[in-house]
Coordinates of C-alpha atoms and ligand atoms in Angstrom, one line a residue:
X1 CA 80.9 -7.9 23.3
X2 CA 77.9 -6.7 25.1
X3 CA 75.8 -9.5 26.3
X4 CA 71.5 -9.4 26.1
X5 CA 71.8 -12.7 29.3
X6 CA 72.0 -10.9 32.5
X7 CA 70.3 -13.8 34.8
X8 CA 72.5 -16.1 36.3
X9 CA 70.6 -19.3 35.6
X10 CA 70.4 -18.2 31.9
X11 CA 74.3 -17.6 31.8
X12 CA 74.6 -21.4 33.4
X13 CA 72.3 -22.8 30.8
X14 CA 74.1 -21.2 27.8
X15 CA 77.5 -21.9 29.2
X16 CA 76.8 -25.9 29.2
X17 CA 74.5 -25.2 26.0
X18 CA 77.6 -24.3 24.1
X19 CA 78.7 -27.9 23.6
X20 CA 74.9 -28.9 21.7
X21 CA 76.1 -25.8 20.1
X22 CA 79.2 -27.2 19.0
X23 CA 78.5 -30.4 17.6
X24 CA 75.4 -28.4 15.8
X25 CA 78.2 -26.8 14.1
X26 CA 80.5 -29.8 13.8
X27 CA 77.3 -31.5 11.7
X28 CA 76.8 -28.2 9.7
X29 CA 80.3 -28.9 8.5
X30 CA 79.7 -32.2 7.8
X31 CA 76.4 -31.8 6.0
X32 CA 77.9 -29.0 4.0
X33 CA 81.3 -31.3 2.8
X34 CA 78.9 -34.4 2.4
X35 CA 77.2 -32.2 -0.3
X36 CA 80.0 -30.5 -1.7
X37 CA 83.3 -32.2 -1.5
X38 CA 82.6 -35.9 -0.3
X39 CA 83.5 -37.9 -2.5
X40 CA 80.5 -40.8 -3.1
X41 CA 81.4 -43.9 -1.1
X42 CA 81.7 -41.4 1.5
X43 CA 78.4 -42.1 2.6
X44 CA 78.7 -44.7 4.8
X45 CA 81.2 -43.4 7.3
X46 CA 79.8 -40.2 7.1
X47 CA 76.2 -41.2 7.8
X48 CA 77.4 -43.0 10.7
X49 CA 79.0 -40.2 12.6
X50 CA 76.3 -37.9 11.6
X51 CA 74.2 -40.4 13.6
X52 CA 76.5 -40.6 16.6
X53 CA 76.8 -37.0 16.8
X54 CA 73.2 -36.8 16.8
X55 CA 72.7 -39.1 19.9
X56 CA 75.6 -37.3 21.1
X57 CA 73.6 -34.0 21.0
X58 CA 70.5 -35.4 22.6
X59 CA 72.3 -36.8 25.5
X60 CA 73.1 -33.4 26.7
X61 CA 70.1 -31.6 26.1
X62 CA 68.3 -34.5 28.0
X63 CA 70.7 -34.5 30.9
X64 CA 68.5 -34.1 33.6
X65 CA 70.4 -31.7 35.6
X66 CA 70.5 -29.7 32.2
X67 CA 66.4 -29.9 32.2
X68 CA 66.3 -28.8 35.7
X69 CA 68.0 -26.1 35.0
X70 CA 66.0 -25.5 31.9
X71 CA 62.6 -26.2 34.2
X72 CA 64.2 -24.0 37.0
X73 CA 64.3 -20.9 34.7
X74 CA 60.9 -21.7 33.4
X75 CA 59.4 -20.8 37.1
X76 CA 61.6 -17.0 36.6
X77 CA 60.0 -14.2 36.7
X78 CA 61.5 -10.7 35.2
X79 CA 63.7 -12.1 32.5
X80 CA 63.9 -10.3 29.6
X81 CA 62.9 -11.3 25.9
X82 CA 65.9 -12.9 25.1
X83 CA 66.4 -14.6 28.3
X84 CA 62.9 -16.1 27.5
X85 CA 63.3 -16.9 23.9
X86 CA 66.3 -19.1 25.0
X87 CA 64.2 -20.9 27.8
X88 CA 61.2 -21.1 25.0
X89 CA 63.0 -22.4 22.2
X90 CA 65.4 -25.1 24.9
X91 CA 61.9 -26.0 26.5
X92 CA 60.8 -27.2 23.2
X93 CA 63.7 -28.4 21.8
X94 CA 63.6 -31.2 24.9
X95 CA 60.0 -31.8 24.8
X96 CA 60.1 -33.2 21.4
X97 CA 63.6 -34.7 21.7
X98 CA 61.9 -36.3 24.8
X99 CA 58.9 -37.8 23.4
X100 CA 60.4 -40.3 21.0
X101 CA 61.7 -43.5 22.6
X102 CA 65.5 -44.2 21.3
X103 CA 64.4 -47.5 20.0
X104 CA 61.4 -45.6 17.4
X105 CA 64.8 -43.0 16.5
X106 CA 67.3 -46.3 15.6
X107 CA 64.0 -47.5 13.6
X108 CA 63.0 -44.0 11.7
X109 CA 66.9 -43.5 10.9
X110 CA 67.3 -46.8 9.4
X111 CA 64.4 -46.8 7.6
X112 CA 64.6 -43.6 6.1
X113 CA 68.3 -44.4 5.2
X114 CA 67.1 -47.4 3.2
X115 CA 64.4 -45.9 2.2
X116 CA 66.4 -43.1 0.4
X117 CA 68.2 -46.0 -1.3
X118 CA 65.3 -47.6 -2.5
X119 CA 63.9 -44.4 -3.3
X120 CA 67.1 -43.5 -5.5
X121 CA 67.0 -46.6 -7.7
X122 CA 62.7 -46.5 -7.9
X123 CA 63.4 -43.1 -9.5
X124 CA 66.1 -44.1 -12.1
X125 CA 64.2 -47.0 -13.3
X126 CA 60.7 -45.3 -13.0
X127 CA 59.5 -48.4 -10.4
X128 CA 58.0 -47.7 -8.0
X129 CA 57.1 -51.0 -6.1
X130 CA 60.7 -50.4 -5.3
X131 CA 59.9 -47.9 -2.8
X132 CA 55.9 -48.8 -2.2
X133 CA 56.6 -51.1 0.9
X134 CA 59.2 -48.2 2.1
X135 CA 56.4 -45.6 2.3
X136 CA 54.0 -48.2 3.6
X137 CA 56.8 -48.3 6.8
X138 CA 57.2 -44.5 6.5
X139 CA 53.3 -43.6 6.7
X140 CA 53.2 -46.1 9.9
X141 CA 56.7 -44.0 11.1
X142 CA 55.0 -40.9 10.9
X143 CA 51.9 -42.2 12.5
X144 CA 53.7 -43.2 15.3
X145 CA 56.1 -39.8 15.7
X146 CA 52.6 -38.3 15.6
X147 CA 51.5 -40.2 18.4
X148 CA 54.4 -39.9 20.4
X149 CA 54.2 -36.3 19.8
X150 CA 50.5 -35.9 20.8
X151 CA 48.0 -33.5 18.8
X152 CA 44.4 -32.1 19.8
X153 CA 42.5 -32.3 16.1
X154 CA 44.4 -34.7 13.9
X155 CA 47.5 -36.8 14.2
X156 CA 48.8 -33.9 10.9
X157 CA 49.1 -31.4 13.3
X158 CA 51.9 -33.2 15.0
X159 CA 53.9 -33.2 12.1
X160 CA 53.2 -29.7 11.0
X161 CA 54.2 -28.6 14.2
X162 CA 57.7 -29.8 14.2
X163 CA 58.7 -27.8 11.1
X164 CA 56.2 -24.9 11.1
X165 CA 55.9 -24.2 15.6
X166 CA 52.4 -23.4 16.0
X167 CA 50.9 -24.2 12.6
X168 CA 48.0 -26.0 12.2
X169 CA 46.1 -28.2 9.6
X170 CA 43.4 -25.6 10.1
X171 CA 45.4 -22.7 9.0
X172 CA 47.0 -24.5 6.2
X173 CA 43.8 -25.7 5.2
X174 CA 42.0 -22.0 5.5
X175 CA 45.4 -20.9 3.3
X176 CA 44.9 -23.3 0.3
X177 CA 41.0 -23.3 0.0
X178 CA 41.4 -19.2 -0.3
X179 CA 44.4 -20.0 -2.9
X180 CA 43.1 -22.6 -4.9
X181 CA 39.6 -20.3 -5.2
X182 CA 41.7 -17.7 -6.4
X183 CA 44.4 -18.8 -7.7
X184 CA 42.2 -20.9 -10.3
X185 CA 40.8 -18.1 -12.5
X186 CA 43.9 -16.5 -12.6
X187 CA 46.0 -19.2 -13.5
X188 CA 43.0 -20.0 -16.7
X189 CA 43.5 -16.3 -17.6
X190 CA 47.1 -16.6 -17.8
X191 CA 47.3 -18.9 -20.0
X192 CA 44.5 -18.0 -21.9
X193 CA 45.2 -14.4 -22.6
X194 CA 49.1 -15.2 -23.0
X195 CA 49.9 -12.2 -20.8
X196 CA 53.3 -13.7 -19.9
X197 CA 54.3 -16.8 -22.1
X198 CA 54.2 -20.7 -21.6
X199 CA 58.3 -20.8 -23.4
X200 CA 60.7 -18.7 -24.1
X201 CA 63.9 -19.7 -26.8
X202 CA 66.2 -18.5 -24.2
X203 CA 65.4 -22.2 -22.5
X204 CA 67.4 -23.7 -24.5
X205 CA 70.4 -21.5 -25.3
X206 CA 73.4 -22.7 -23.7
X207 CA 76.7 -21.2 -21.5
X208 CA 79.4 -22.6 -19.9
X209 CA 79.5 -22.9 -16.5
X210 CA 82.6 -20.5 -16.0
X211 CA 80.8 -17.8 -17.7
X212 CA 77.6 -18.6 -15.6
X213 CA 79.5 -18.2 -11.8
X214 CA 80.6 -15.0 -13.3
X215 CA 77.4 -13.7 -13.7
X216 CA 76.0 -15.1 -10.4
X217 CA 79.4 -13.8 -8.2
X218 CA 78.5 -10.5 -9.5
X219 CA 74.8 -10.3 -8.9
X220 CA 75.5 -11.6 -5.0
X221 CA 78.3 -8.8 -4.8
X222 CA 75.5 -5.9 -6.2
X223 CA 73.5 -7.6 -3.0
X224 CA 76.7 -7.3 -0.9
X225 CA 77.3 -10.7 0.2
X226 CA 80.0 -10.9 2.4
X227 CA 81.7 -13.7 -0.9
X228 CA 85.4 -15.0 1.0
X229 CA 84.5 -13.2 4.3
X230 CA 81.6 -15.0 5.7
X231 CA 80.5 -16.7 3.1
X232 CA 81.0 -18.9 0.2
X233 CA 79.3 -20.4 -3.3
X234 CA 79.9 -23.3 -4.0
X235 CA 78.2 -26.1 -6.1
X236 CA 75.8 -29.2 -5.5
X237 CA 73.6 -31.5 -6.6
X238 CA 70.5 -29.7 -5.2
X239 CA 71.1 -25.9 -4.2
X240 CA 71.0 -25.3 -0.8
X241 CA 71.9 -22.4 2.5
X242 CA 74.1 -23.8 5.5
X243 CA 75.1 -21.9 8.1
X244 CA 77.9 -22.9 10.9
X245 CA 77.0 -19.3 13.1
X246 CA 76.2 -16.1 12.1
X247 CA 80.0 -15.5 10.4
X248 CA 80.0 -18.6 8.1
X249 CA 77.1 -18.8 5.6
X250 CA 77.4 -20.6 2.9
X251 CA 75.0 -21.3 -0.6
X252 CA 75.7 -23.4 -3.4
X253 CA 74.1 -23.2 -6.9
X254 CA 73.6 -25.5 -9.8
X255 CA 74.6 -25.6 -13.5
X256 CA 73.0 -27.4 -16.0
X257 CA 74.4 -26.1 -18.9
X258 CA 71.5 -24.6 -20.4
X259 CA 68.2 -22.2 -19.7
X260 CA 70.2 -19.9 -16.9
X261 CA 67.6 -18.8 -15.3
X262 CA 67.6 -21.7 -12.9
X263 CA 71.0 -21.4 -11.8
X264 CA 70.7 -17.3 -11.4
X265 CA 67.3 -17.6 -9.9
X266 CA 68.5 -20.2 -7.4
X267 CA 71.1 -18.8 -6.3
X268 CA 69.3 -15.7 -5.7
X269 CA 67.1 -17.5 -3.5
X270 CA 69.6 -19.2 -1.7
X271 CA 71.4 -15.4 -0.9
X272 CA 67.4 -15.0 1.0
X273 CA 68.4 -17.9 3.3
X274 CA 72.0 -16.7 4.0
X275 CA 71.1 -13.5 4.5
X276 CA 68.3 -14.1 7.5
X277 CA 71.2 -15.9 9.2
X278 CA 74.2 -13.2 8.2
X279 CA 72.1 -10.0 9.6
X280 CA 70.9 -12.0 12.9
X281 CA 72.2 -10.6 16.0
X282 CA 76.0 -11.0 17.1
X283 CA 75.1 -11.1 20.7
X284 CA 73.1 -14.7 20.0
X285 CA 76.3 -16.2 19.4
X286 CA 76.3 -19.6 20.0
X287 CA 72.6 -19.4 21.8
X288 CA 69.7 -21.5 20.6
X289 CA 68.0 -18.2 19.7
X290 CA 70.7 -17.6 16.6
X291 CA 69.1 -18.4 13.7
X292 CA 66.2 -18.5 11.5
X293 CA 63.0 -19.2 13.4
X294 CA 61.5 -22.0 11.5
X295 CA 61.3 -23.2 8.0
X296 CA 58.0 -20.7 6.7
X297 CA 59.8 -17.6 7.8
X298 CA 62.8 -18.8 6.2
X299 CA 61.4 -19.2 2.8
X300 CA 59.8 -16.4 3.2
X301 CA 63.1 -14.8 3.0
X302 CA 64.6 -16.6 0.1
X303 CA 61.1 -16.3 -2.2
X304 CA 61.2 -12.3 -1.3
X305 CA 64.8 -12.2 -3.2
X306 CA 63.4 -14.6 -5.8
X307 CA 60.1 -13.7 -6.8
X308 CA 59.8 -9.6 -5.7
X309 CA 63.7 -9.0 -6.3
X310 CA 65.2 -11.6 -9.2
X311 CA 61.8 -11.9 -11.0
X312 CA 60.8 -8.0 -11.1
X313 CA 61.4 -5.9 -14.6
X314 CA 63.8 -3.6 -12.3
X315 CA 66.1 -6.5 -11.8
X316 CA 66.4 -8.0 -15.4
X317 CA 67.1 -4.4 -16.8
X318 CA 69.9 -4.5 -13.3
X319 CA 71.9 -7.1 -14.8
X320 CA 71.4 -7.3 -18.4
X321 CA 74.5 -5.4 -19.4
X322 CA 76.4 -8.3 -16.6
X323 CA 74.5 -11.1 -18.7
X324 CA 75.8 -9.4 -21.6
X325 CA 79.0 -9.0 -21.1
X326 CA 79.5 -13.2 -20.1
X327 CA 76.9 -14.7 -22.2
X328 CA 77.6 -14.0 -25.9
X329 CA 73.8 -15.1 -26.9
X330 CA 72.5 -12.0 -25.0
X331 CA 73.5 -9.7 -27.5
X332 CA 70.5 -11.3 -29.4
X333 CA 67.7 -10.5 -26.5
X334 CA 66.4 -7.7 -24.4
X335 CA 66.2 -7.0 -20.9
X336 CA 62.0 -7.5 -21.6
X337 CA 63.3 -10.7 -22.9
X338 CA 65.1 -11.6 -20.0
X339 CA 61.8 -10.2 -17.9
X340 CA 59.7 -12.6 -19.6
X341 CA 61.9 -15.7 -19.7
X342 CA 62.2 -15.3 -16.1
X343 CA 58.1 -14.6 -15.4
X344 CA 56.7 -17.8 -18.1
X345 CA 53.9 -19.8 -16.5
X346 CA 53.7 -23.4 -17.4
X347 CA 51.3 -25.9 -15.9
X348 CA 54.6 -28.8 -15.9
X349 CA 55.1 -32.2 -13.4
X350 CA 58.1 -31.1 -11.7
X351 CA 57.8 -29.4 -8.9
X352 CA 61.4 -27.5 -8.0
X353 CA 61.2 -26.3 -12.0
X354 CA 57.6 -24.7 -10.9
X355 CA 56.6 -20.5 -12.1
X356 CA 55.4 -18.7 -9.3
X357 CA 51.7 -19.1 -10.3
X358 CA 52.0 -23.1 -10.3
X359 CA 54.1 -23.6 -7.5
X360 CA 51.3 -23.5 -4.8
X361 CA 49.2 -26.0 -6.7
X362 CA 52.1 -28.7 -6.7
X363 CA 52.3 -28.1 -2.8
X364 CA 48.7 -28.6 -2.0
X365 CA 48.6 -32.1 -3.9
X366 CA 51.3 -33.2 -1.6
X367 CA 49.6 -31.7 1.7
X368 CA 46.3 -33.4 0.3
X369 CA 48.2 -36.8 -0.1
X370 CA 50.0 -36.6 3.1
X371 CA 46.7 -36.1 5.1
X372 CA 45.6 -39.0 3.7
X373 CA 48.3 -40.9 4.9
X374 CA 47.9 -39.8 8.1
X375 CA 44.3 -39.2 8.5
X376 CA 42.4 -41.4 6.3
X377 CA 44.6 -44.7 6.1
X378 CA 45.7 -44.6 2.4
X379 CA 48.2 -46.7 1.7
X380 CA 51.3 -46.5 -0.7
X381 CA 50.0 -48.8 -3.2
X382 CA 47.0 -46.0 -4.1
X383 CA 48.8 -42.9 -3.7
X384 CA 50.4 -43.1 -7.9
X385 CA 46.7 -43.0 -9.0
X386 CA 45.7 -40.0 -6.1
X387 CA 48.6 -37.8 -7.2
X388 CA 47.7 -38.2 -10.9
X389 CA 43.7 -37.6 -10.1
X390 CA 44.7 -34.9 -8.4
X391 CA 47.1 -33.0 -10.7
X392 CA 45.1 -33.2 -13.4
X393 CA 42.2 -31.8 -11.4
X394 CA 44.6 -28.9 -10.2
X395 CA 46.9 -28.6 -13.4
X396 CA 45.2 -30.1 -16.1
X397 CA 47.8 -32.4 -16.5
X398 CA 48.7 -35.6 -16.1
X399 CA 51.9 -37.2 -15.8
X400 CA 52.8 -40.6 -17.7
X401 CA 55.6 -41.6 -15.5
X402 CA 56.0 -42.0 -11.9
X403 CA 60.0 -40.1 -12.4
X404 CA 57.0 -36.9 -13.3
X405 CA 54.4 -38.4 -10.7
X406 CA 55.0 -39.2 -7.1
X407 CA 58.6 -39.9 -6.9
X408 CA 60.1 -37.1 -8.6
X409 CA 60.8 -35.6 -4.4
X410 CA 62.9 -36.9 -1.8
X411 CA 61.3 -35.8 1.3
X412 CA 59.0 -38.8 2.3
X413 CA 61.9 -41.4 1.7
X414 CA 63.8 -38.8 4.6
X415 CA 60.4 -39.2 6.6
X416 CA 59.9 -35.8 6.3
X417 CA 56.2 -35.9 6.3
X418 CA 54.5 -32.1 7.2
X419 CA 57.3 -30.3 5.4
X420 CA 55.8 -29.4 2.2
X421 CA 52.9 -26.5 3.4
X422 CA 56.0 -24.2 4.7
X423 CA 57.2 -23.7 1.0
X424 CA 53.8 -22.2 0.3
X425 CA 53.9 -20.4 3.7
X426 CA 56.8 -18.7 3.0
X427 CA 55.8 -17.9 -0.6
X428 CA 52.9 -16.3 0.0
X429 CA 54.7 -14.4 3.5
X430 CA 57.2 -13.2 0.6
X431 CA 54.5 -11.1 -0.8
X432 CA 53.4 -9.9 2.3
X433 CA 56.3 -8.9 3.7
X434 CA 56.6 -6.5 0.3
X435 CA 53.4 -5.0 0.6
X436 CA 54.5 -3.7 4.1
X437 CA 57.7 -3.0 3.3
X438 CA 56.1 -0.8 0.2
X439 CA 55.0 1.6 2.6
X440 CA 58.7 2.6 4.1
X441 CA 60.6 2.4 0.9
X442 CA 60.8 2.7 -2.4
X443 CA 60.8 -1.0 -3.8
X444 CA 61.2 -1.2 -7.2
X445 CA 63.5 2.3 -7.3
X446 CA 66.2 0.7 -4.9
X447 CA 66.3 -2.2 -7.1
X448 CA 67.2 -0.1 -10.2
X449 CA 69.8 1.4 -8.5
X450 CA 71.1 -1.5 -7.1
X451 CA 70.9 0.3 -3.9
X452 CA 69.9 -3.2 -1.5
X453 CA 70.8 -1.4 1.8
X454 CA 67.7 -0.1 2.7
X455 CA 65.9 -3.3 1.8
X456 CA 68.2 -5.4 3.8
X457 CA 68.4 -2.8 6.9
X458 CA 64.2 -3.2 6.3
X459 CA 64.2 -7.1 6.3
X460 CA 66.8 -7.1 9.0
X461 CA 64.6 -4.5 11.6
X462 CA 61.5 -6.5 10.9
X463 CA 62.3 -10.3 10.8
X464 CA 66.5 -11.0 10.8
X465 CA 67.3 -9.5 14.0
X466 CA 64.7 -11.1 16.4
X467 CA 66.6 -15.1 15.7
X468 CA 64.1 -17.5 17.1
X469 CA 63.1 -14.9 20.1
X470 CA 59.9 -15.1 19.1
X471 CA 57.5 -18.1 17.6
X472 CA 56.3 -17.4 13.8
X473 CA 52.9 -15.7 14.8
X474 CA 54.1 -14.0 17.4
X475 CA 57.1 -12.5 15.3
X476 CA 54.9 -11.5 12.2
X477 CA 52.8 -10.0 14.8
X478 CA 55.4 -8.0 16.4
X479 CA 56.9 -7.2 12.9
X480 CA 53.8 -6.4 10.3
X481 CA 50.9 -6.7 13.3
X482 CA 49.0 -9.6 11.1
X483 CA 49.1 -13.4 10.5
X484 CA 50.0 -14.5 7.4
X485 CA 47.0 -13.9 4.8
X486 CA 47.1 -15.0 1.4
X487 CA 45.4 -12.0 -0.2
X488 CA 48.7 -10.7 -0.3
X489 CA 50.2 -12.9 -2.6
X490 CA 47.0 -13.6 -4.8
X491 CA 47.6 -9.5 -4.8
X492 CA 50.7 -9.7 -6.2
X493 CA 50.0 -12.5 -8.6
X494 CA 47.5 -10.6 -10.5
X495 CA 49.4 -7.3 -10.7
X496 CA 52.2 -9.2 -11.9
X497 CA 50.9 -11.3 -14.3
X498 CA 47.1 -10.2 -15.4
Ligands
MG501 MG1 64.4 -22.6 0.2

């Protein structure tokens, strides 16, 4: 295979890279099994070497004749844009692996396991002083990582940083004070004027699960997933993309048993994910610059083949007659039915079951909340009554149980504090990334057809092919020549719905 790495220090760093490359795909494996086959008690053993592998991993990416090297090729001049994306993305990789002390790691990965735990049983029994004192130690973990990390305006920034490279509060705070202004009225109007509606009967109507991974193997083959050759379906408790290199991609779905949009729609956003890994370059093999670039840009992908592709008219009329053929109960609806049911706007408590209008409301309260935490020295014991104030300020609702309140979401028992603003990032990226690709193709005529090649070959030119070459600004840059702006989506939201 033709290589992009010409410069000899390059080729030395990706030669001893490949091991953190393998055990990165040993852990893939691992995760993806823990998930899908393991069966429960499981857990322990499995968490165990996932840690060790871990350590395992950072001991070679901090060896320090691995950083010289690294530093060495730093000082290079003339190497070319993959030879810098490799020293970019290692260079950061070991700068944030290197300013957490192993002692703070032991501590976060012990308190986040037991934290989970607690979490778990909190949410069963709706109690949440079970898991109070654990977010208490998580808000003072995160605190810390921030600290360790280093930030110029607030310790947030830190955080945000780690999952979103070169976000800031700022910008996520100029994003959500445009949407929420927006987003308001339009949401009122909705639901006011009834334009799309609140429920639709074919929520409750049920189908067996054989019949449903029928339906969804055939819409990923009209999208030509590679099903068998590198890829699979499978199923889990909470849907989710994996990939072990750019041949092995994997999704899983969910089936409830009842109102199928949730399992079609998910696994149509889960293809999004596995596709930005299947069309990234073959010559990244085992490079740190295979791969999605960070977790914005990779919803984006995945909310592109949810909300533009699986929720548009073009697609329900697409696989009606396949619904009909495996669902008997079709025969009593019509593919404006199947439009609809897929496009109702709810103001509801749960989060992952959000419309498209909604969603962004449920993300600010937590980004709200989590500066808090970190900014203002709110403590766990307050936050039930914040989240409630504040979705009843946003929503109009307000939830009677903390299951439909704060801990309905798993994240801040991981620690994962920072996450949540890339869901709306890539959201509203989804409905930019249309706009612009409106102006090369025919969108909605492709989708008809069921012709996804020249959508894929778009997506792929414009954001698959570059891996992590580039940071998120400078790749949407290169690719649409803007930053993300939410006009876009508020666009796309009112010619949708209004
Ligand atoms: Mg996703």
């Amino acid at each position: 295979m033709e290589t992009v790495f010409q410069n000899e220090t390059i080729k030395e760093i990706l030669a001893r890279y490949r091991r953190i490359w393998a055990i990165g795909h040993a852990q893939s494996v691992l995760g993806w099994d823990m998930e899908v086959n393991m069966p429960r008690e499981g857990i322990l053993e499995r968490s165990v070497a996932q840690g060790e592998l871990s350590v395992l991993s950072q001991e070679f990416l901090l060896k320090p004749d691995f950083v010289e090297l690294v530093e060495k090729a730093k000082g290079i001049e003339g190497l070319n844009e993959y030879e810098r994306g490799v020293v970019r993305v290692l260079d950061r990789d070991i700068r944030i692996s290197r300013s957490f002390p192993p002692e703070f790691l032991r501590e976060m990965s012990e308190v986040t396991s037991q934290a989970t735990k607690a979490w778990e049983e909190a949410k069963k029994s709706n109690n949440y002083s079970k898991f109070e004192p654990w977010l208490d130690r998580i808000i003072d973990l995160a605190k810390r990582a921030a600290d360790y990390l280093g930030y110029e305006d607030e310790p947030y920034d830190a955080l945000l940083d780690m999952f979103e490279e070169g976000t800031t509060t700022r910008d996520v705070t100029r994003m959500f004070d445009r949407l929420e202004k927006e987003l308001k009225p339009i949401l009122d109007r909705i639901l006011e004027e009834g334009t799309v509606p609140q429920s639709h009967p074919l929520e409750k109507e049920a189908y067996e699960q054989a019949q449903m991974e029928r339906v969804n193997r055939m819409i990923l083959e009209k999208f030509g997933f590679p099903l068998g050759v590198r890829s699979r379906l499978d199923v889990s408790a909470h849907p989710f993309t994996t990939e072990f290199g750019i041949k092995d991609v994997r999704i899983t779905t969910r089936y409830e048993g009842y109102d199928f949009r949730m399992t079609v729609l998910s696994t149509v956003h889960e293809f999004g994910h596995a596709l930005y890994e299947l069309q990234g370059d073959e010559r990244f093999m085992f490079s740190p610059i295979a791969g999605g670039v960070s977790l914005g840009i990779h919803e984006s992908q995945s909310r592109f083949w949810e909300n533009i592709v699986g929720r548009s008219r073009e697609f329900a009329g697409l696989i009606y007659p396949t619904l009909k053929e495996n669902l008997p109960f079709i025969a009593n609806y019509t593919p404006k039915d199947i439009y609809l049911y897929f496009n109702m706007v709810r103001p509801d408590f749960i989060r992952t079951e959000a419309d498209v209008v909604t969603y962004n409301f449920h993300i600010l309260l937590r980004f709200k909340l989590e500066r808090m935490m970190l900014n203002e020295g709110v403590k766990a014991k307050d936050l039930p009554e914040l989240w409630n104030d504040e979705m009843e300020n946003l929503l109009g609702i307000r939830p009677k149980t903390y299951r439909e309140g704060i801990l309905q979401d798993i994240h801040w028992a991981h620690g994962t504090i920072g996450y949540f603003p890339t869901y709306s990032i890539g959201t509203l990226l989804s409905a930019q990334l249309y706009y612009h690709m409106k102006r090369d193709l025919n969108v909605e005529e492709h989708i008809t057809n069921a012709d996804f090649g020249p959508i894929k070959a778009w997506l792929r030119e414009k954001i698959h092919r570059w891996g992590s070459i580039y940071p998120p600004k400078e790749l949407l840059k290169k690719s649409i020549g803007e930053e993300l702006n939410p006009d876009y989506f508020i666009r796309w939201v009112k010619e949708r719905y209004l």
